[in-house]
Tab-separated table of C-alpha atoms and ligand atoms in Angstrom:
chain	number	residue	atom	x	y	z
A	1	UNK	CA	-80.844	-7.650	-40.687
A	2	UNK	CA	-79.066	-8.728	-44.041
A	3	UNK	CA	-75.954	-6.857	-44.329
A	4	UNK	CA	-75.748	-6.183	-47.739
A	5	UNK	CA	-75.393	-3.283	-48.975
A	6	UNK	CA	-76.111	-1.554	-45.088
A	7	UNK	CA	-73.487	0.805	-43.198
A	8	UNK	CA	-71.485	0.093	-40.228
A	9	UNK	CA	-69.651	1.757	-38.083
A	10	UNK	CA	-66.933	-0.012	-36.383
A	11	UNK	CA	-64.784	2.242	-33.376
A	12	UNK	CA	-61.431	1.342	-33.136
A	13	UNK	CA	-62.124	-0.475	-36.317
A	14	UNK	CA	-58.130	-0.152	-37.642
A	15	UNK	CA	-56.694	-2.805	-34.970
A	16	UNK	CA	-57.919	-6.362	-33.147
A	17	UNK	CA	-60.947	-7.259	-33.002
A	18	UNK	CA	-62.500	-3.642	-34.297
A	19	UNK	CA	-60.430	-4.661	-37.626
A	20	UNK	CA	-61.714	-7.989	-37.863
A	21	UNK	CA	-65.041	-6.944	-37.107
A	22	UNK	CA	-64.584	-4.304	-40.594
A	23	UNK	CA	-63.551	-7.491	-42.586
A	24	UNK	CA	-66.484	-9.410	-41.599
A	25	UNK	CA	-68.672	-6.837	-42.307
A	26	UNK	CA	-67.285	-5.975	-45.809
A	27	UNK	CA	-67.174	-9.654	-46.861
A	28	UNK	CA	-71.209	-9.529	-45.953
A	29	UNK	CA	-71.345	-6.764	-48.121
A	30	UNK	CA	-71.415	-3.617	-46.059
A	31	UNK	CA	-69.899	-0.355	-46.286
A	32	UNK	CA	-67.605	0.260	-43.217
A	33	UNK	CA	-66.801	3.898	-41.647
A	34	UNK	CA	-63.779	3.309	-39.753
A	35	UNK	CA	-63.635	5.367	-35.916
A	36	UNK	CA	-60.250	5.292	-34.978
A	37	UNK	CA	-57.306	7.625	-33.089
A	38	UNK	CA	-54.667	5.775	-35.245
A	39	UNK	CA	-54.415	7.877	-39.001
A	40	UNK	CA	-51.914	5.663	-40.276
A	41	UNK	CA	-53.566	2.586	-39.267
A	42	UNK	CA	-56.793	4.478	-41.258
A	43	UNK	CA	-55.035	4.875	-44.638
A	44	UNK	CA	-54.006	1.635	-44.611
A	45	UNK	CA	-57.193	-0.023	-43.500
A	46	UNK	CA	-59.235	2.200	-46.011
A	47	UNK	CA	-56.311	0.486	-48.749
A	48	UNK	CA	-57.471	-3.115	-47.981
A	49	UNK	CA	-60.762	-2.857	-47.116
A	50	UNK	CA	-61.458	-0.789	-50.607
A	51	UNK	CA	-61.824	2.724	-51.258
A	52	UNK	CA	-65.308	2.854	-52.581
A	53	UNK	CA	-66.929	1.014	-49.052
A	54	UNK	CA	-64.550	2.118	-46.492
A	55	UNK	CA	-64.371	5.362	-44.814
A	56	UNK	CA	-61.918	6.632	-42.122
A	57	UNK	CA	-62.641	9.666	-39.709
A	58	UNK	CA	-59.916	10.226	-36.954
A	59	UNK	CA	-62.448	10.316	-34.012
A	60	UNK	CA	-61.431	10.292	-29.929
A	61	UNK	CA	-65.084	8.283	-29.066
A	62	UNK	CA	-65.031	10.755	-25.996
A	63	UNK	CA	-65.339	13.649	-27.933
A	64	UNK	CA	-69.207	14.812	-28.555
A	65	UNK	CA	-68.298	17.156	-31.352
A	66	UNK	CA	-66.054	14.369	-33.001
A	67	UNK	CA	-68.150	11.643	-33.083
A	68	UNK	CA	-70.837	13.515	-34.618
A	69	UNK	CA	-68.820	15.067	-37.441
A	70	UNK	CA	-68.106	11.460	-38.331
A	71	UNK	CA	-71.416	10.137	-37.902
A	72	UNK	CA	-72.372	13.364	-40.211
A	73	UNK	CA	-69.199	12.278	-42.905
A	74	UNK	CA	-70.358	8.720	-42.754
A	75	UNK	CA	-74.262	9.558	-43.657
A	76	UNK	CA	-73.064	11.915	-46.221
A	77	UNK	CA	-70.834	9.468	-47.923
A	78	UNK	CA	-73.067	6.205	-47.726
A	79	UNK	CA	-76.323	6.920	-46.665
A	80	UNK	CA	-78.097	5.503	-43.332
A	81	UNK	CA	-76.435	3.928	-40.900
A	82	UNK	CA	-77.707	0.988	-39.452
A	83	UNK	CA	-75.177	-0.822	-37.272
A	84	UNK	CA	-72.264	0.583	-35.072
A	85	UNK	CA	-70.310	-1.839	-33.128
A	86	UNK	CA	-68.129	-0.220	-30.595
A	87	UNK	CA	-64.616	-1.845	-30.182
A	88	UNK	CA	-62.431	0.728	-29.435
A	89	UNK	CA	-60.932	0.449	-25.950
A	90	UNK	CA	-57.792	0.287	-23.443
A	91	UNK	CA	-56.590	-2.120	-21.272
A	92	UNK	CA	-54.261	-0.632	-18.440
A	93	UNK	CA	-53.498	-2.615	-15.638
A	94	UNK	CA	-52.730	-1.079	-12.454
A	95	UNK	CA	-53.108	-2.768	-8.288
A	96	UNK	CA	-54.943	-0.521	-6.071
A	97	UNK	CA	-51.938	0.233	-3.497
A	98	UNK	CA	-47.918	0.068	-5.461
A	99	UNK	CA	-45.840	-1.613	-3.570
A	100	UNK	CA	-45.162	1.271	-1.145
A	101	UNK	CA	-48.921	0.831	-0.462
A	102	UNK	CA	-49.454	4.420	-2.384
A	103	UNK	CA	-53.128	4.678	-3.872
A	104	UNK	CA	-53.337	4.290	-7.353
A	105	UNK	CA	-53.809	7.681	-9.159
A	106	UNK	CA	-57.625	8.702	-9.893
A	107	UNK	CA	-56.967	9.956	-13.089
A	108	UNK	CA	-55.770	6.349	-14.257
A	109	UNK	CA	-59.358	4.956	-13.383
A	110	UNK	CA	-61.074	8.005	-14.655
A	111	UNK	CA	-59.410	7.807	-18.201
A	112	UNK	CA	-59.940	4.036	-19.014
A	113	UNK	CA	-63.731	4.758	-17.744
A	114	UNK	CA	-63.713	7.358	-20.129
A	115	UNK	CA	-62.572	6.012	-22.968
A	116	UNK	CA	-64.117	2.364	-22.668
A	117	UNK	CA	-67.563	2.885	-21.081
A	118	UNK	CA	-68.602	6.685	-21.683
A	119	UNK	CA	-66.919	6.670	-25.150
A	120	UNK	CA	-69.369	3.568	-25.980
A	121	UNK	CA	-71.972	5.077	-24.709
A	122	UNK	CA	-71.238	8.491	-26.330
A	123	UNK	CA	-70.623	6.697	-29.739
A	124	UNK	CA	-74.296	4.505	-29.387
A	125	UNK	CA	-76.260	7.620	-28.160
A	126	UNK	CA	-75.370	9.643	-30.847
A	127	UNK	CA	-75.915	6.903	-33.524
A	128	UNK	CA	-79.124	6.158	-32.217
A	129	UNK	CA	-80.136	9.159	-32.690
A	130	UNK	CA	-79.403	9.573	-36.797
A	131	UNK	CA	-81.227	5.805	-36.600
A	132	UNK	CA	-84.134	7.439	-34.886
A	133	UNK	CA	-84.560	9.568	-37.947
A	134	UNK	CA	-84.056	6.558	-40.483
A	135	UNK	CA	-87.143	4.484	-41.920
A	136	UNK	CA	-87.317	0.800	-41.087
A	137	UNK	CA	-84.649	-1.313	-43.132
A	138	UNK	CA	-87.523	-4.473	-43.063
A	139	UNK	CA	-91.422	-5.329	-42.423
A	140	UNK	CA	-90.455	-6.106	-39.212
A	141	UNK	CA	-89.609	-2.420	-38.312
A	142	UNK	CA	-86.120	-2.926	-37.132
A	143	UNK	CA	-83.828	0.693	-37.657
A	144	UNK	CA	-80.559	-0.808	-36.266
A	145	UNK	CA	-78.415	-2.768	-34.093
A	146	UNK	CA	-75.643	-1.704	-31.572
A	147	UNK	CA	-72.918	-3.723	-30.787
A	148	UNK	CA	-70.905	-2.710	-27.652
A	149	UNK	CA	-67.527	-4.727	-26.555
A	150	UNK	CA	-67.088	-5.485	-23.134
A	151	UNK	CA	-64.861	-8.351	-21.626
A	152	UNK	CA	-65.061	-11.424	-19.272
A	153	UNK	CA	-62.953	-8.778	-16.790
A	154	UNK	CA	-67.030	-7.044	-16.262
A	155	UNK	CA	-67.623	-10.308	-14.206
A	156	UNK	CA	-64.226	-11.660	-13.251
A	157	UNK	CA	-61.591	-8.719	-13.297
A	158	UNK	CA	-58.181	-9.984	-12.567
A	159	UNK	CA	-55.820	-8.458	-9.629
A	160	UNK	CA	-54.787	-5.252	-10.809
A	161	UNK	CA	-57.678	-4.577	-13.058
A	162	UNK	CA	-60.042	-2.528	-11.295
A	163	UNK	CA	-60.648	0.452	-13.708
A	164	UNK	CA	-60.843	-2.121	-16.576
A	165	UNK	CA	-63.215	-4.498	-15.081
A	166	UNK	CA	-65.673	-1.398	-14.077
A	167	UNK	CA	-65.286	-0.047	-17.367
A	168	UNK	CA	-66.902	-3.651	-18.599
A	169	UNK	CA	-68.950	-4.451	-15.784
A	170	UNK	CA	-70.804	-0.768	-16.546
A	171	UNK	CA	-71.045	-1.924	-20.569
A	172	UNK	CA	-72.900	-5.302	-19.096
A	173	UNK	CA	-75.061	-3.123	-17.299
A	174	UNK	CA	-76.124	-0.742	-19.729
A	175	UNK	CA	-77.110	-3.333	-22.245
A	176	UNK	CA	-80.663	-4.361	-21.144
A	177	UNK	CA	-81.456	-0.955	-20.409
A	178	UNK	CA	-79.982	0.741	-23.798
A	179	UNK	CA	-82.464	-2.138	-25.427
A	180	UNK	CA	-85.181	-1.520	-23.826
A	181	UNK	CA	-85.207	2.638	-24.354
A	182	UNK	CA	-84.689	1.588	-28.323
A	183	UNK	CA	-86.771	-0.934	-28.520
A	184	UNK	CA	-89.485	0.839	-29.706
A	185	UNK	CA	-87.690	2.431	-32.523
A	186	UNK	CA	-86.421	-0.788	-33.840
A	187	UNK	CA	-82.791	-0.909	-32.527
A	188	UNK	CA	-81.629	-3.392	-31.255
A	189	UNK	CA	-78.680	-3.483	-28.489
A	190	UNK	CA	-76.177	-6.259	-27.676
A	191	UNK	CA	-72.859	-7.131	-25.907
A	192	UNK	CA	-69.747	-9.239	-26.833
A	193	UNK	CA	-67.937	-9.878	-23.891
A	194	UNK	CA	-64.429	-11.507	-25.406
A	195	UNK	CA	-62.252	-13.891	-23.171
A	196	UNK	CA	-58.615	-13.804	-24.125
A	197	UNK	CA	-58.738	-12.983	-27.836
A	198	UNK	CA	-55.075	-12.858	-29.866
A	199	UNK	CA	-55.007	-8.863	-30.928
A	200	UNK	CA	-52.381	-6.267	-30.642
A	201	UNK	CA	-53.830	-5.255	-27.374
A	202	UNK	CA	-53.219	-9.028	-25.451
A	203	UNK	CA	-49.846	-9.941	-27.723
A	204	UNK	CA	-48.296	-6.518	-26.208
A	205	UNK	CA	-48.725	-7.920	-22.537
A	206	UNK	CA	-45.655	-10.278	-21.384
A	207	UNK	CA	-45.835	-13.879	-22.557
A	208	UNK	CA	-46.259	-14.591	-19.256
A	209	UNK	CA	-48.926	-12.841	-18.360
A	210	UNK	CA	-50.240	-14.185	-21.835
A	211	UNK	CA	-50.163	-17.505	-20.301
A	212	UNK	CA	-51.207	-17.163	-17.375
A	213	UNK	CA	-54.755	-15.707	-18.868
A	214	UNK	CA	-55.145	-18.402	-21.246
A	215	UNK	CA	-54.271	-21.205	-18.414
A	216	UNK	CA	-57.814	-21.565	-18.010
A	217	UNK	CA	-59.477	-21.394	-21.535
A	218	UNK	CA	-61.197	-24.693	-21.371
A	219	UNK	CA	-61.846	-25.486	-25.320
A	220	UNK	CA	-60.066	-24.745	-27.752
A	221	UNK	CA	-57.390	-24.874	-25.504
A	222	UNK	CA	-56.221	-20.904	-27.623
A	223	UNK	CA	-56.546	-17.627	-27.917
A	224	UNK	CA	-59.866	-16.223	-29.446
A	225	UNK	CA	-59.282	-15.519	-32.989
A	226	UNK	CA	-60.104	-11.367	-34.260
A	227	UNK	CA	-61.842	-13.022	-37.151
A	228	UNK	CA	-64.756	-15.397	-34.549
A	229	UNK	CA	-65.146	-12.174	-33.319
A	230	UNK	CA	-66.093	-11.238	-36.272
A	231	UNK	CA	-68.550	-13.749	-36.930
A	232	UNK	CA	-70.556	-13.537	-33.938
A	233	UNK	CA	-71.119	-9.513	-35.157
A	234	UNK	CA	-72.511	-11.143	-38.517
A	235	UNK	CA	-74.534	-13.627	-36.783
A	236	UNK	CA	-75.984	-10.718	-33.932
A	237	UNK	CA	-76.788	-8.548	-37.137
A	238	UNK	CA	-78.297	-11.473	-39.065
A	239	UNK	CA	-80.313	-12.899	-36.311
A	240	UNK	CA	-83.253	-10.392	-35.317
A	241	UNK	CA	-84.940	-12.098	-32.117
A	242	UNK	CA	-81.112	-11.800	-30.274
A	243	UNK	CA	-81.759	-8.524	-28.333
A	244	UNK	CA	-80.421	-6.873	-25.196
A	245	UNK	CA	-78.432	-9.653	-24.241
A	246	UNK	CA	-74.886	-10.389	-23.649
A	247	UNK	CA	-72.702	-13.198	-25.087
A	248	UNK	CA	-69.439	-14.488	-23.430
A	249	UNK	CA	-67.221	-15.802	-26.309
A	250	UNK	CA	-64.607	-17.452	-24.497
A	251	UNK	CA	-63.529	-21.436	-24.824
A	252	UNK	CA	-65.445	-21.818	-21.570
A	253	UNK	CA	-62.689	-19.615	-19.602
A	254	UNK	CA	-63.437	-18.517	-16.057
A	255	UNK	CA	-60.829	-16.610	-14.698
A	256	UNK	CA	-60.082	-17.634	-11.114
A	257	UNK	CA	-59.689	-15.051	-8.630
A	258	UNK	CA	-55.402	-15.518	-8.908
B	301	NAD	N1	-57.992	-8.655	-26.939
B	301	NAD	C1	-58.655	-9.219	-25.946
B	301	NAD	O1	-58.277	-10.281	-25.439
B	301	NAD	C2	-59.910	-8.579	-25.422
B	301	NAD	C3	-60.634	-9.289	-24.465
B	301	NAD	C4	-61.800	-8.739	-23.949
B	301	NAD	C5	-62.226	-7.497	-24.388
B	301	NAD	N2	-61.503	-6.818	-25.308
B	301	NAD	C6	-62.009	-5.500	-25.707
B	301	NAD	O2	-62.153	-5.457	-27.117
B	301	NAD	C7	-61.971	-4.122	-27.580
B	301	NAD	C8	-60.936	-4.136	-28.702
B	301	NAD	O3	-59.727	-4.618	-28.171
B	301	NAD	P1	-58.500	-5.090	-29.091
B	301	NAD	O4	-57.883	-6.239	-28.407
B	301	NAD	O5	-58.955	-5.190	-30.489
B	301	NAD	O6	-57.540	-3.805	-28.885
B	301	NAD	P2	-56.541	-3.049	-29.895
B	301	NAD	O7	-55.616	-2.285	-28.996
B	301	NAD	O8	-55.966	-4.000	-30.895
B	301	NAD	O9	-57.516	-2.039	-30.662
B	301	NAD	C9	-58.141	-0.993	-29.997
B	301	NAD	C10	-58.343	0.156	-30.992
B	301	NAD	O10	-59.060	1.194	-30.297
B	301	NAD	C11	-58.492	2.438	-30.674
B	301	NAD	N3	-58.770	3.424	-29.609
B	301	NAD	C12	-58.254	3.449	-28.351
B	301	NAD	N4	-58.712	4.523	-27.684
B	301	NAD	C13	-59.546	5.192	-28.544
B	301	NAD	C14	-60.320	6.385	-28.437
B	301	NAD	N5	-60.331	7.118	-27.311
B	301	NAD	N6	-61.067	6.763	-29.500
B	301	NAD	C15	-61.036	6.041	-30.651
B	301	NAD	N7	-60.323	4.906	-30.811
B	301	NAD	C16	-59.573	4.494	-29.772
B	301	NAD	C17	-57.005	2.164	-30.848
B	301	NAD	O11	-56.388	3.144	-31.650
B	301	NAD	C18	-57.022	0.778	-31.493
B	301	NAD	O12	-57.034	0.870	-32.911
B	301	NAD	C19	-61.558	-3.291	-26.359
B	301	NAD	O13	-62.685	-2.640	-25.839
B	301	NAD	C20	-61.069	-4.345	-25.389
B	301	NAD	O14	-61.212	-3.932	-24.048
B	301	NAD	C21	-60.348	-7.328	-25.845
């Protein structure tokens, strides 16, 4: 798929690695439609990413009726849409039993579910099916491409990150499966699943905790950059024959189990 000219939609596109991912795609020439809680953020992004390519639609990806207004602002302003890459997410951290061995509460786990696993899968279901309705962008047939962002927690969650880890684990999982029920309309489905990556999200945590996730990032021996994000979002969208797979971009980092 050659991005120029096409429309993306990038969730949680006005921080990290969603924000990266809306630079990469403009410098390949796409129009961007920004799905984001953060308003301010929005205006701003909109500002440097340029008026006449970038849209912003305050949009909870939970929210059926939400996501679909933007999806319907996004067509109306620029036409088909042929790639959404999902990026927006949370990253709580909380151990099973506190201290006092009390269980940790069920609405925690149920929210960060929520937002990172059924809000992708809310956000790629209801894309899918405007792409469904779209003619082929090439000979080859191909309609579109979804991007979902999962983590290297979905096969080696760290203590205290349960909720997060199932969250990604369940975005690993629905990747083969989500490409194979589009497949024969053309889209195409794959997974970034980011190691420790330098975005608001991971600079928030406490420099030690910062360290100790980067201990063992083998090389570069450094945080993921937004931007190689980015690039691998370009390269999935470029490169046709990479389909319902999942990609690990991570310096070689395993976590270990402490
Ligand atoms: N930073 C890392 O090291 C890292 C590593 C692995 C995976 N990830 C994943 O990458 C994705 C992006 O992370 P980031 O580091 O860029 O985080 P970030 O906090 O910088 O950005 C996340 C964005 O998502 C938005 N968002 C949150 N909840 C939302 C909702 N319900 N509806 C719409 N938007 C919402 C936020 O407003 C924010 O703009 C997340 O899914 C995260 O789990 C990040």
């Amino acid at each position: 798929m050659l991005l120029t000219n096409l429309t993306a939609i990038v969730t949680g596109g006005c921080s990290g690695l969603g924000h990266a991912t809306a630079i990469a795609l403009r410098e390949a020439g796409a129009k961007v439609s920004l799905f984001d809680l953060n308003e301010e953020q929005g205006a701003k992004r909109v500002e440097e990413l340029g008026k006449d390519k970038t849209l912003f639609t305050k949009v909870d990806v939970r929210d059926e009726a939400q996501v679909q207004a933007a999806i319907d602002a996004t067509t109306d302003t620029f036409g088909a849409i042929s790639l959404v890459v999902n990026c927006a997410g949370i990253a709580p951290a909380k151990r099973l039993l506190d201290r006092e061995a009390n269980p940790a509460p069920l609405g925690d786990f149920q929210t960060t579910i929520d937002i990172n696993l059924v809000g992708s899968f809310n956000v790629a279901r209801l894309v899918a099916a405007t792409m469904a309705k779209q003619s082929p962008i090439n000979d080859e047939g191909e309609r579109g491409l979804i991007i979902n962002t999962a983590s290297v927690a979905g096969y080696e969650g760290q203590i205290g990150q349960t909720a997060y880890a199932a969250s990604k684990g369940g975005i690993i999982g629905l990747t083969l499966p989500m490409a194979r029920d589009l497949a024969p309309l053309g889209i195409r489905v794959n997974t970034i699943a980011p190691g420790v990556m330098g975005t608001p999200m991971l600079l928030a945590m406490p420099e030690k905790v910062q360290e100790a996730l980067s201990a063992n990032v083998q090389f570069p021996k450094r945080l993921g950059l937004p931007e190689e994000f980015g690039k691998l979002v370009v390269h999935m969208a470029n490169n046709t024959y990479l389909n319902g797979e999942t990609i690990r971009l991570d310096g070689g980092l395993r976590m270990p189990p402490k």
